[in-house]
């Protein structure tokens, strides 16, 4: 039965596959009323650009059967508008090989953007979307609803109640063997626990089946990236079992960047890594972190004598294992990692999985590349010349005057680096030898009357959005509503302050050392000017660091 309709979902993850000759995007999400949704979308094509290609380059690409077509474009590149070709190809996984044939012969642009990001950017989708299409049956998808999408609309972000599965394993120290796998599943106030033991092959299969049956949005645990998942995979290999398939679509669980684990349609987040990022505790064990955050400690089982403990009282070990799973879940809740990530996803317009396991440069890319595309600005590929990077001088530090000081006044520049970028129109699109705004380093930038930079425009929008969000927070009618807006304004602040760090790095696609150096140089100048003014009025400055004066 086919039923037309619309569904509002928070994006959990986006992937793609080739099926029956079609390139299909798989979009996974959660509705506000708690249903899991899989969306299938076809017709979106992968592509990249080549700048001012020679006849040789056009011949190479034109004779490649994997190239569908080439389209004329004009792009702003290093201050000048240049002719380019948009090269549309059959499948995204072919792009590295196709671009490799011509990279030594011309400038290749935007050829390293992951396909699901390109889809998000081109359709300008946010973290929450309204899907229009038809519901249909497809047993390959392991969700409550399956939709064949016709179109999408971005909607106001919302935080659905995510279903989270937290698990832990206990293993033998004397032989390769998993004694037990225990887990808890929580959605809202409902909590359910399960334990699996006995024959290893049956235990692993039963646990995997339970993941599919319980359909969590998030899979977590403490140090699952480094221990639990690798241990299960080792036993799967040793026992010659089918590969783990924990996702919402057939396919194996896989590792990337030598650390993160991925399965389709679900977010895998290690509570240990989340705690490290948020708290940076001196002691990182689950017992130590639980004591700090929850005021609780684990059951009295000696993990160094797990074989003896299991032989003596396996039920007690399973209770211990279940408690570990529960503590990891509660720790993740306590540091509000998922809510924080949903808020950053809302601001950066990305699926939850790409925020939880992504990088700051990907958040910035999501905002910057969308605007660059719509403004006809070329998007370079990520730089790989790490060793050639020039060190950028940081903020101004005023020597501290030793001694005990009373009645100290603190002055802070509000959003110093973002404000500098805005006021000086600093951007890779305004960096120009004819610019009238001259940095202390000698770099020149065009005035806003000639060209408004992409970066200043984005940051002005974010500042305005943050002010409106803070206003909405003050006017909130319930604590939950206030918490929601507070999370959003904090996410906007994090993203605004991330722009300088990314632009000053040696590896970002839009990096130019003159930009990072100019931002800090203008900021140092502003701080020194303030200090001179204070001292001219008879005030003693005892210390200054970057954006604060004491």
XYZ file of C-alpha atoms in Angstrom:
550
model
C 0.000 0.000 0.000
C 1.360 3.446 -1.003
C 0.327 6.480 1.024
C 1.236 10.104 0.262
C 2.075 12.351 3.167
C 4.590 14.521 4.970
C 6.854 13.821 7.929
C 8.788 16.247 10.157
C 12.064 14.664 11.242
C 15.248 15.488 13.108
C 18.082 14.162 10.924
C 20.046 11.361 12.583
C 22.272 10.444 9.643
C 22.552 10.458 5.854
C 24.259 7.863 3.652
C 23.991 6.525 0.109
C 24.180 3.327 -1.920
C 23.853 1.917 -5.398
C 20.839 -0.344 -5.798
C 19.383 -1.630 -9.051
C 21.553 0.834 -10.971
C 20.144 3.837 -9.072
C 22.216 6.037 -6.791
C 20.032 6.463 -3.712
C 20.461 8.659 -0.656
C 19.258 7.215 2.650
C 18.102 9.856 5.117
C 17.323 8.699 8.654
C 15.436 10.709 11.221
C 13.190 10.811 14.273
C 9.767 12.417 14.482
C 8.657 14.485 17.432
C 6.276 11.695 18.454
C 9.100 9.155 18.552
C 8.856 7.257 15.243
C 11.992 6.302 13.346
C 11.867 7.221 9.659
C 13.970 6.092 6.690
C 13.772 8.274 3.591
C 14.924 7.155 0.146
C 15.783 9.877 -2.373
C 17.087 9.471 -5.915
C 18.055 11.818 -8.731
C 20.796 13.793 -7.014
C 24.068 13.708 -8.963
C 27.695 13.905 -7.759
C 29.950 16.533 -9.329
C 33.057 18.672 -8.989
C 34.611 21.642 -10.844
C 37.685 22.214 -12.987
C 38.980 25.753 -13.446
C 39.890 27.054 -16.901
C 40.442 23.544 -18.295
C 42.645 23.125 -21.356
C 41.539 21.227 -24.456
C 43.585 18.281 -23.174
C 41.660 18.248 -19.868
C 38.327 18.560 -21.678
C 39.284 15.647 -23.920
C 40.310 13.447 -20.963
C 37.076 14.125 -19.111
C 34.862 14.078 -22.201
C 36.109 10.641 -23.268
C 35.624 9.123 -19.799
C 32.367 7.078 -19.767
C 32.008 7.777 -16.049
C 31.540 11.503 -16.774
C 27.843 12.158 -17.478
C 28.210 15.733 -18.770
C 30.088 19.000 -18.329
C 28.420 22.384 -17.786
C 29.783 25.920 -18.131
C 30.166 27.965 -14.968
C 31.866 31.167 -13.786
C 33.484 31.224 -10.356
C 35.228 33.861 -8.239
C 38.703 32.446 -7.551
C 41.454 34.407 -5.761
C 39.761 37.728 -6.444
C 39.008 37.137 -10.137
C 35.998 35.688 -11.957
C 37.160 32.736 -14.061
C 35.535 30.237 -16.410
C 35.009 26.731 -15.085
C 33.349 23.425 -15.922
C 30.968 21.576 -13.624
C 31.822 17.898 -14.115
C 28.885 15.584 -13.338
C 29.808 11.919 -12.768
C 27.877 8.676 -12.359
C 28.783 7.706 -8.783
C 30.467 9.621 -5.927
C 33.029 6.913 -5.162
C 34.487 7.424 -8.662
C 35.340 11.097 -8.058
C 38.840 10.529 -6.550
C 39.965 8.517 -9.583
C 38.418 10.877 -12.146
C 39.828 14.024 -10.536
C 43.213 12.287 -10.223
C 43.506 12.134 -14.009
C 43.468 15.927 -14.348
C 44.751 17.347 -11.041
C 48.266 17.853 -12.434
C 46.864 19.621 -15.495
C 44.411 22.136 -13.983
C 42.921 23.427 -10.738
C 40.289 21.020 -9.409
C 37.663 22.461 -7.057
C 35.133 21.019 -4.593
C 36.157 17.447 -5.433
C 36.599 16.271 -1.840
C 33.171 17.142 -0.395
C 31.448 13.978 0.892
C 28.419 13.186 -1.242
C 25.887 13.358 1.596
C 27.230 16.810 2.549
C 26.948 17.966 -1.059
C 23.323 16.810 -1.000
C 22.664 18.750 2.232
C 24.386 21.890 0.904
C 22.730 21.953 -2.522
C 19.217 21.440 -1.177
C 20.056 23.789 1.729
C 18.666 21.316 4.254
C 18.837 21.986 7.979
C 19.042 19.620 10.934
C 15.252 19.213 10.890
C 13.280 18.821 7.680
C 9.775 18.211 6.402
C 9.759 15.306 3.972
C 7.090 15.182 1.260
C 6.591 11.859 -0.467
C 4.964 8.472 -0.350
C 5.162 5.846 2.358
C 5.983 2.402 1.039
C 7.091 -1.028 2.215
C 10.744 -2.045 1.992
C 11.884 -4.713 4.428
C 15.527 -3.733 4.025
C 14.918 -0.624 6.133
C 14.652 -1.258 9.877
C 12.513 1.728 10.857
C 8.898 2.443 11.782
C 8.248 4.364 8.563
C 9.849 4.179 5.093
C 9.313 7.071 2.666
C 10.175 7.678 -0.978
C 10.848 11.424 -0.974
C 9.845 13.889 -3.652
C 11.041 17.060 -1.950
C 12.153 18.563 1.360
C 11.621 21.729 3.379
C 13.794 22.926 6.252
C 11.753 23.495 9.417
C 12.354 24.969 12.865
C 14.730 22.694 14.829
C 13.242 20.494 17.536
C 14.687 17.999 20.016
C 12.932 14.624 19.770
C 13.256 12.050 22.535
C 16.063 9.863 21.284
C 16.109 6.162 22.054
C 19.539 5.292 23.453
C 21.032 1.817 23.883
C 24.033 1.564 26.199
C 25.959 -1.704 26.435
C 28.934 -3.276 28.148
C 30.735 -6.608 27.876
C 32.717 -8.722 30.308
C 35.494 -10.920 28.934
C 37.816 -13.664 30.106
C 41.382 -12.686 30.949
C 42.633 -16.235 30.371
C 41.257 -16.973 26.922
C 39.573 -15.176 23.999
C 35.976 -15.293 25.185
C 33.093 -12.936 25.956
C 31.249 -13.983 29.090
C 28.278 -11.638 28.796
C 26.832 -8.661 26.927
C 24.478 -6.463 28.962
C 22.566 -3.405 27.841
C 19.953 -0.860 28.816
C 17.625 0.984 26.454
C 16.121 4.325 27.448
C 13.603 6.585 25.752
C 12.141 9.335 27.885
C 11.377 7.835 31.296
C 11.107 4.256 30.012
C 14.142 2.072 30.748
C 14.584 -1.577 29.787
C 17.562 -3.835 30.456
C 18.676 -7.074 28.793
C 21.511 -9.503 29.484
C 22.956 -12.109 27.148
C 25.228 -15.024 28.047
C 25.872 -18.654 27.156
C 27.139 -19.827 23.777
C 29.165 -16.948 22.294
C 27.809 -17.212 18.763
C 24.202 -17.293 19.949
C 24.878 -14.496 22.457
C 26.347 -12.144 19.819
C 23.489 -12.929 17.410
C 20.863 -12.375 20.126
C 22.411 -9.021 21.059
C 22.593 -7.916 17.431
C 18.964 -8.977 16.907
C 17.976 -6.983 19.991
C 19.609 -3.850 18.571
C 17.491 -4.179 15.433
C 14.369 -5.001 17.470
C 14.744 -2.121 19.960
C 15.719 0.282 17.117
C 17.882 2.783 19.057
C 18.849 6.132 17.537
C 22.061 6.122 19.564
C 24.389 3.318 20.661
C 26.743 4.117 23.531
C 28.825 2.629 26.308
C 32.076 3.420 28.102
C 35.182 2.920 25.936
C 33.185 0.952 23.379
C 35.296 2.484 20.573
C 38.504 1.056 21.958
C 37.376 -2.142 23.680
C 33.824 -3.488 23.485
C 33.176 -3.146 19.741
C 36.658 -4.391 18.696
C 36.295 -7.339 21.093
C 32.936 -8.343 19.633
C 34.288 -8.015 16.083
C 37.320 -10.161 16.976
C 35.038 -12.898 18.293
C 32.775 -12.612 15.229
C 35.845 -13.176 13.025
C 37.218 -16.028 15.154
C 33.838 -17.792 15.257
C 33.309 -17.174 11.519
C 29.978 -15.471 12.115
C 28.274 -13.087 9.668
C 29.591 -9.531 9.958
C 27.829 -7.306 12.470
C 24.855 -5.472 10.973
C 23.584 -3.064 13.616
C 22.312 -0.326 11.311
C 18.922 0.606 9.926
C 19.837 -0.785 6.505
C 21.788 -3.939 5.551
C 25.504 -3.378 5.834
C 28.356 -3.857 8.261
C 29.525 -1.761 11.157
C 32.728 0.011 10.115
C 35.508 2.120 11.619
C 36.887 5.401 10.306
C 39.730 7.698 11.355
C 41.063 4.674 13.295
C 38.692 5.483 16.158
C 35.036 6.182 15.400
C 32.577 3.432 14.565
C 29.686 3.830 12.156
C 26.533 1.933 11.331
C 23.836 3.191 9.015
C 21.072 5.320 10.514
C 22.269 5.172 14.121
C 24.784 7.304 16.030
C 27.577 5.445 17.813
C 29.028 7.626 20.557
C 31.566 6.542 23.131
C 30.623 8.016 26.538
C 34.298 7.907 27.539
C 35.295 10.113 24.605
C 32.357 12.459 25.273
C 33.483 12.876 28.907
C 37.066 13.588 27.785
C 35.866 16.348 25.462
C 33.534 18.011 27.956
C 35.219 17.472 31.347
C 38.872 16.520 30.740
C 38.924 14.592 34.066
C 42.217 13.615 35.707
C 40.916 10.087 36.226
C 38.999 8.743 33.252
C 37.689 5.411 34.545
C 33.925 4.924 34.631
C 34.107 4.493 38.390
C 35.954 7.812 38.867
C 33.726 9.741 36.446
C 30.530 8.272 37.941
C 31.671 9.301 41.408
C 32.266 12.893 40.231
C 29.115 13.297 38.145
C 26.609 10.972 39.812
C 27.990 10.403 43.313
C 27.874 6.652 42.682
C 30.383 3.825 42.436
C 30.263 0.455 40.705
C 29.360 -2.946 42.238
C 32.058 -4.809 44.087
C 33.392 -7.097 41.358
C 37.138 -7.354 40.788
C 37.722 -6.934 37.029
C 41.273 -8.250 37.456
C 39.833 -11.610 38.550
C 36.933 -11.771 36.091
C 37.333 -15.503 35.371
C 37.085 -16.356 39.063
C 34.214 -13.880 39.579
C 32.292 -15.417 36.653
C 32.838 -18.969 37.912
C 31.806 -17.975 41.431
C 28.650 -15.924 40.683
C 27.832 -15.102 37.086
C 24.557 -13.382 38.060
C 26.498 -10.896 40.161
C 28.878 -10.251 37.242
C 25.905 -9.653 34.932
C 24.418 -7.177 37.412
C 27.830 -5.454 37.500
C 27.946 -5.395 33.703
C 24.391 -4.024 33.454
C 25.240 -1.317 35.978
C 28.231 -0.283 33.842
C 25.927 0.081 30.839
C 23.470 2.128 32.907
C 26.187 4.352 34.389
C 27.604 5.091 30.932
C 24.137 6.148 29.781
C 23.568 8.357 32.821
C 27.016 9.956 32.425
C 26.172 10.782 28.801
C 22.883 12.326 29.965
C 24.567 14.248 32.782
C 26.968 16.039 30.441
C 24.029 16.647 28.040
C 26.127 15.492 25.103
C 23.209 14.610 22.836
C 21.311 17.851 23.489
C 24.510 19.869 22.935
C 25.098 18.009 19.690
C 21.516 18.553 18.516
C 21.936 22.285 19.172
C 25.198 22.485 17.223
C 23.541 20.449 14.462
C 20.718 23.006 14.354
C 23.160 25.901 13.881
C 25.536 24.124 11.479
C 22.652 22.504 9.523
C 23.985 18.969 9.799
C 22.663 15.531 10.795
C 23.293 14.513 14.400
C 25.850 11.817 13.516
C 28.055 14.314 11.663
C 28.152 16.570 14.726
C 28.751 13.842 17.312
C 31.620 12.298 15.350
C 32.563 15.205 13.088
C 35.089 18.026 13.169
C 34.790 21.771 13.665
C 35.909 22.383 10.080
C 32.926 20.329 8.868
C 30.561 22.567 10.874
C 32.117 25.661 9.280
C 32.102 24.024 5.835
C 28.364 23.424 6.097
C 27.665 27.127 6.524
C 30.421 28.546 4.349
C 30.186 26.271 1.306
C 26.424 26.797 1.009
C 26.916 30.561 0.800
C 29.962 30.241 -1.475
C 27.976 28.097 -3.917
C 25.090 30.556 -3.980
C 27.497 33.476 -4.446
C 29.459 31.925 -7.311
C 32.602 31.603 -5.209
C 35.035 28.756 -5.909
C 35.423 26.130 -3.174
C 39.033 24.857 -2.990
C 39.925 21.357 -1.920
C 41.345 20.825 1.559
C 45.034 21.701 1.776
C 47.513 18.926 2.518
C 50.577 21.159 2.906
C 50.775 20.951 6.707
C 54.561 21.337 6.887
C 54.613 24.549 4.868
C 52.263 26.415 7.201
C 53.435 29.686 8.682
C 52.981 30.240 12.406
C 50.470 33.000 13.135
C 51.165 35.420 15.961
C 48.417 35.213 18.560
C 46.667 37.802 20.733
C 48.430 40.544 22.665
C 49.635 39.671 26.179
C 50.534 42.600 28.473
C 53.196 41.835 31.080
C 51.633 41.261 34.471
C 52.546 43.511 37.389
C 53.371 41.357 40.380
C 51.812 41.926 43.768
C 48.376 41.916 45.371
C 45.930 44.249 43.598
C 42.623 45.473 45.037
C 39.527 46.760 43.253
C 40.451 45.393 39.852
C 38.215 46.303 36.916
C 37.980 43.824 34.044
C 37.228 44.935 30.499
C 36.340 42.346 27.834
C 35.976 42.785 24.101
C 32.726 41.121 23.086
C 33.318 38.405 20.432
C 36.662 39.981 19.594
C 37.701 37.927 16.586
C 34.223 37.710 14.995
C 33.783 41.479 15.520
C 37.183 42.136 13.922
C 36.281 40.022 10.888
C 33.022 41.966 10.503
C 34.384 45.479 11.036
C 37.426 44.996 8.771
C 35.542 42.949 6.118
C 38.150 40.183 6.382
C 37.536 37.277 4.017
C 39.204 35.179 1.331
C 36.762 36.859 -1.081
C 37.934 40.384 -0.128
C 41.686 39.735 0.062
C 42.871 41.869 -2.852
C 45.959 43.968 -3.750
C 43.669 46.952 -4.448
C 41.962 46.747 -1.053
C 41.703 49.949 0.983
C 41.495 48.244 4.387
C 45.129 47.601 5.295
C 46.042 45.130 8.015
C 49.009 45.830 10.333
C 50.641 42.884 8.537
C 50.296 44.643 5.170
C 47.492 42.465 3.772
C 44.752 44.403 1.972
C 41.004 43.814 2.012
C 38.266 45.336 -0.117
C 35.845 47.754 1.503
C 32.244 46.580 1.993
C 31.194 49.137 -0.606
C 33.117 47.129 -3.206
C 32.371 43.597 -1.996
C 30.908 42.286 1.256
C 32.943 39.285 2.367
C 31.246 35.934 2.921
C 32.730 35.588 6.424
C 31.536 39.002 7.722
C 28.062 38.319 6.291
C 27.829 34.898 7.974
C 29.074 36.202 11.322
C 26.680 39.174 11.259
C 23.802 36.744 10.646
C 24.966 34.505 13.502
C 25.276 37.483 15.879
C 21.786 38.609 14.969
C 20.456 35.066 15.365
C 22.104 34.731 18.775
C 20.574 38.017 19.988
C 17.097 36.854 18.897
C 17.634 33.442 20.518
C 18.719 35.026 23.825
C 15.629 37.238 23.682
C 13.452 34.159 23.128
C 15.184 32.465 26.080
C 14.294 35.373 28.379
C 10.692 35.296 27.177
C 10.348 31.507 27.484
C 7.240 30.335 29.317
C 8.623 27.019 30.615
C 12.014 25.784 31.928
C 12.242 23.313 29.018
C 11.701 26.105 26.500
C 14.329 28.278 28.225
C 16.772 25.361 28.234
C 16.171 24.791 24.514
C 16.922 28.426 23.581
C 19.896 28.562 25.939
C 21.365 25.518 24.220
C 20.875 27.133 20.823
C 22.510 30.439 21.755
C 25.468 28.574 23.283
C 25.816 26.557 20.063
C 25.801 29.763 18.006
C 28.507 31.220 20.262
C 30.663 28.089 19.886
C 30.338 28.192 16.113
C 31.084 31.932 15.870
C 34.247 31.558 17.912
C 35.304 28.539 15.848
C 35.685 30.500 12.621
C 39.024 32.043 13.577
C 40.513 28.723 14.744
C 39.563 26.987 11.504
C 40.736 29.837 9.273
C 44.052 30.077 11.142
C 44.710 26.334 10.795
C 47.100 24.990 8.180
C 44.731 22.460 6.664
C 41.374 24.159 6.106
C 40.190 24.506 2.499
C 39.761 28.315 2.724
C 42.942 28.869 4.750
C 45.210 31.778 3.851
C 47.865 32.720 6.437
C 47.297 36.402 5.618
C 43.705 36.123 6.891
C 44.507 34.542 10.270
C 47.471 36.855 10.782
C 45.383 39.935 9.935
C 42.622 38.997 12.395
C 45.047 38.697 15.317
C 47.032 41.763 14.202
C 43.930 43.985 14.146
C 42.917 42.526 17.529
C 46.339 43.210 19.062
C 46.130 46.770 17.770
C 42.691 47.255 19.363
C 43.919 45.914 22.727
C 47.015 48.128 22.710
C 44.907 51.186 21.778
C 42.589 50.482 24.714
C 45.534 50.136 27.097
C 46.982 53.472 25.897
C 43.634 55.166 26.411
C 43.258 53.763 29.932
C 46.786 54.786 30.894
C 46.248 58.276 29.437
C 43.357 58.635 31.873
C 45.546 57.726 34.822
C 44.423 54.106 35.158
C 47.034 51.429 35.820
C 46.809 48.327 33.593
C 48.157 45.325 35.502
C 47.591 42.621 32.900
C 46.055 41.894 29.493
C 45.558 38.710 27.496
C 43.991 38.620 23.994
C 40.507 40.089 24.597
C 40.635 41.017 28.309
C 42.260 43.933 30.112
C 42.681 44.147 33.911
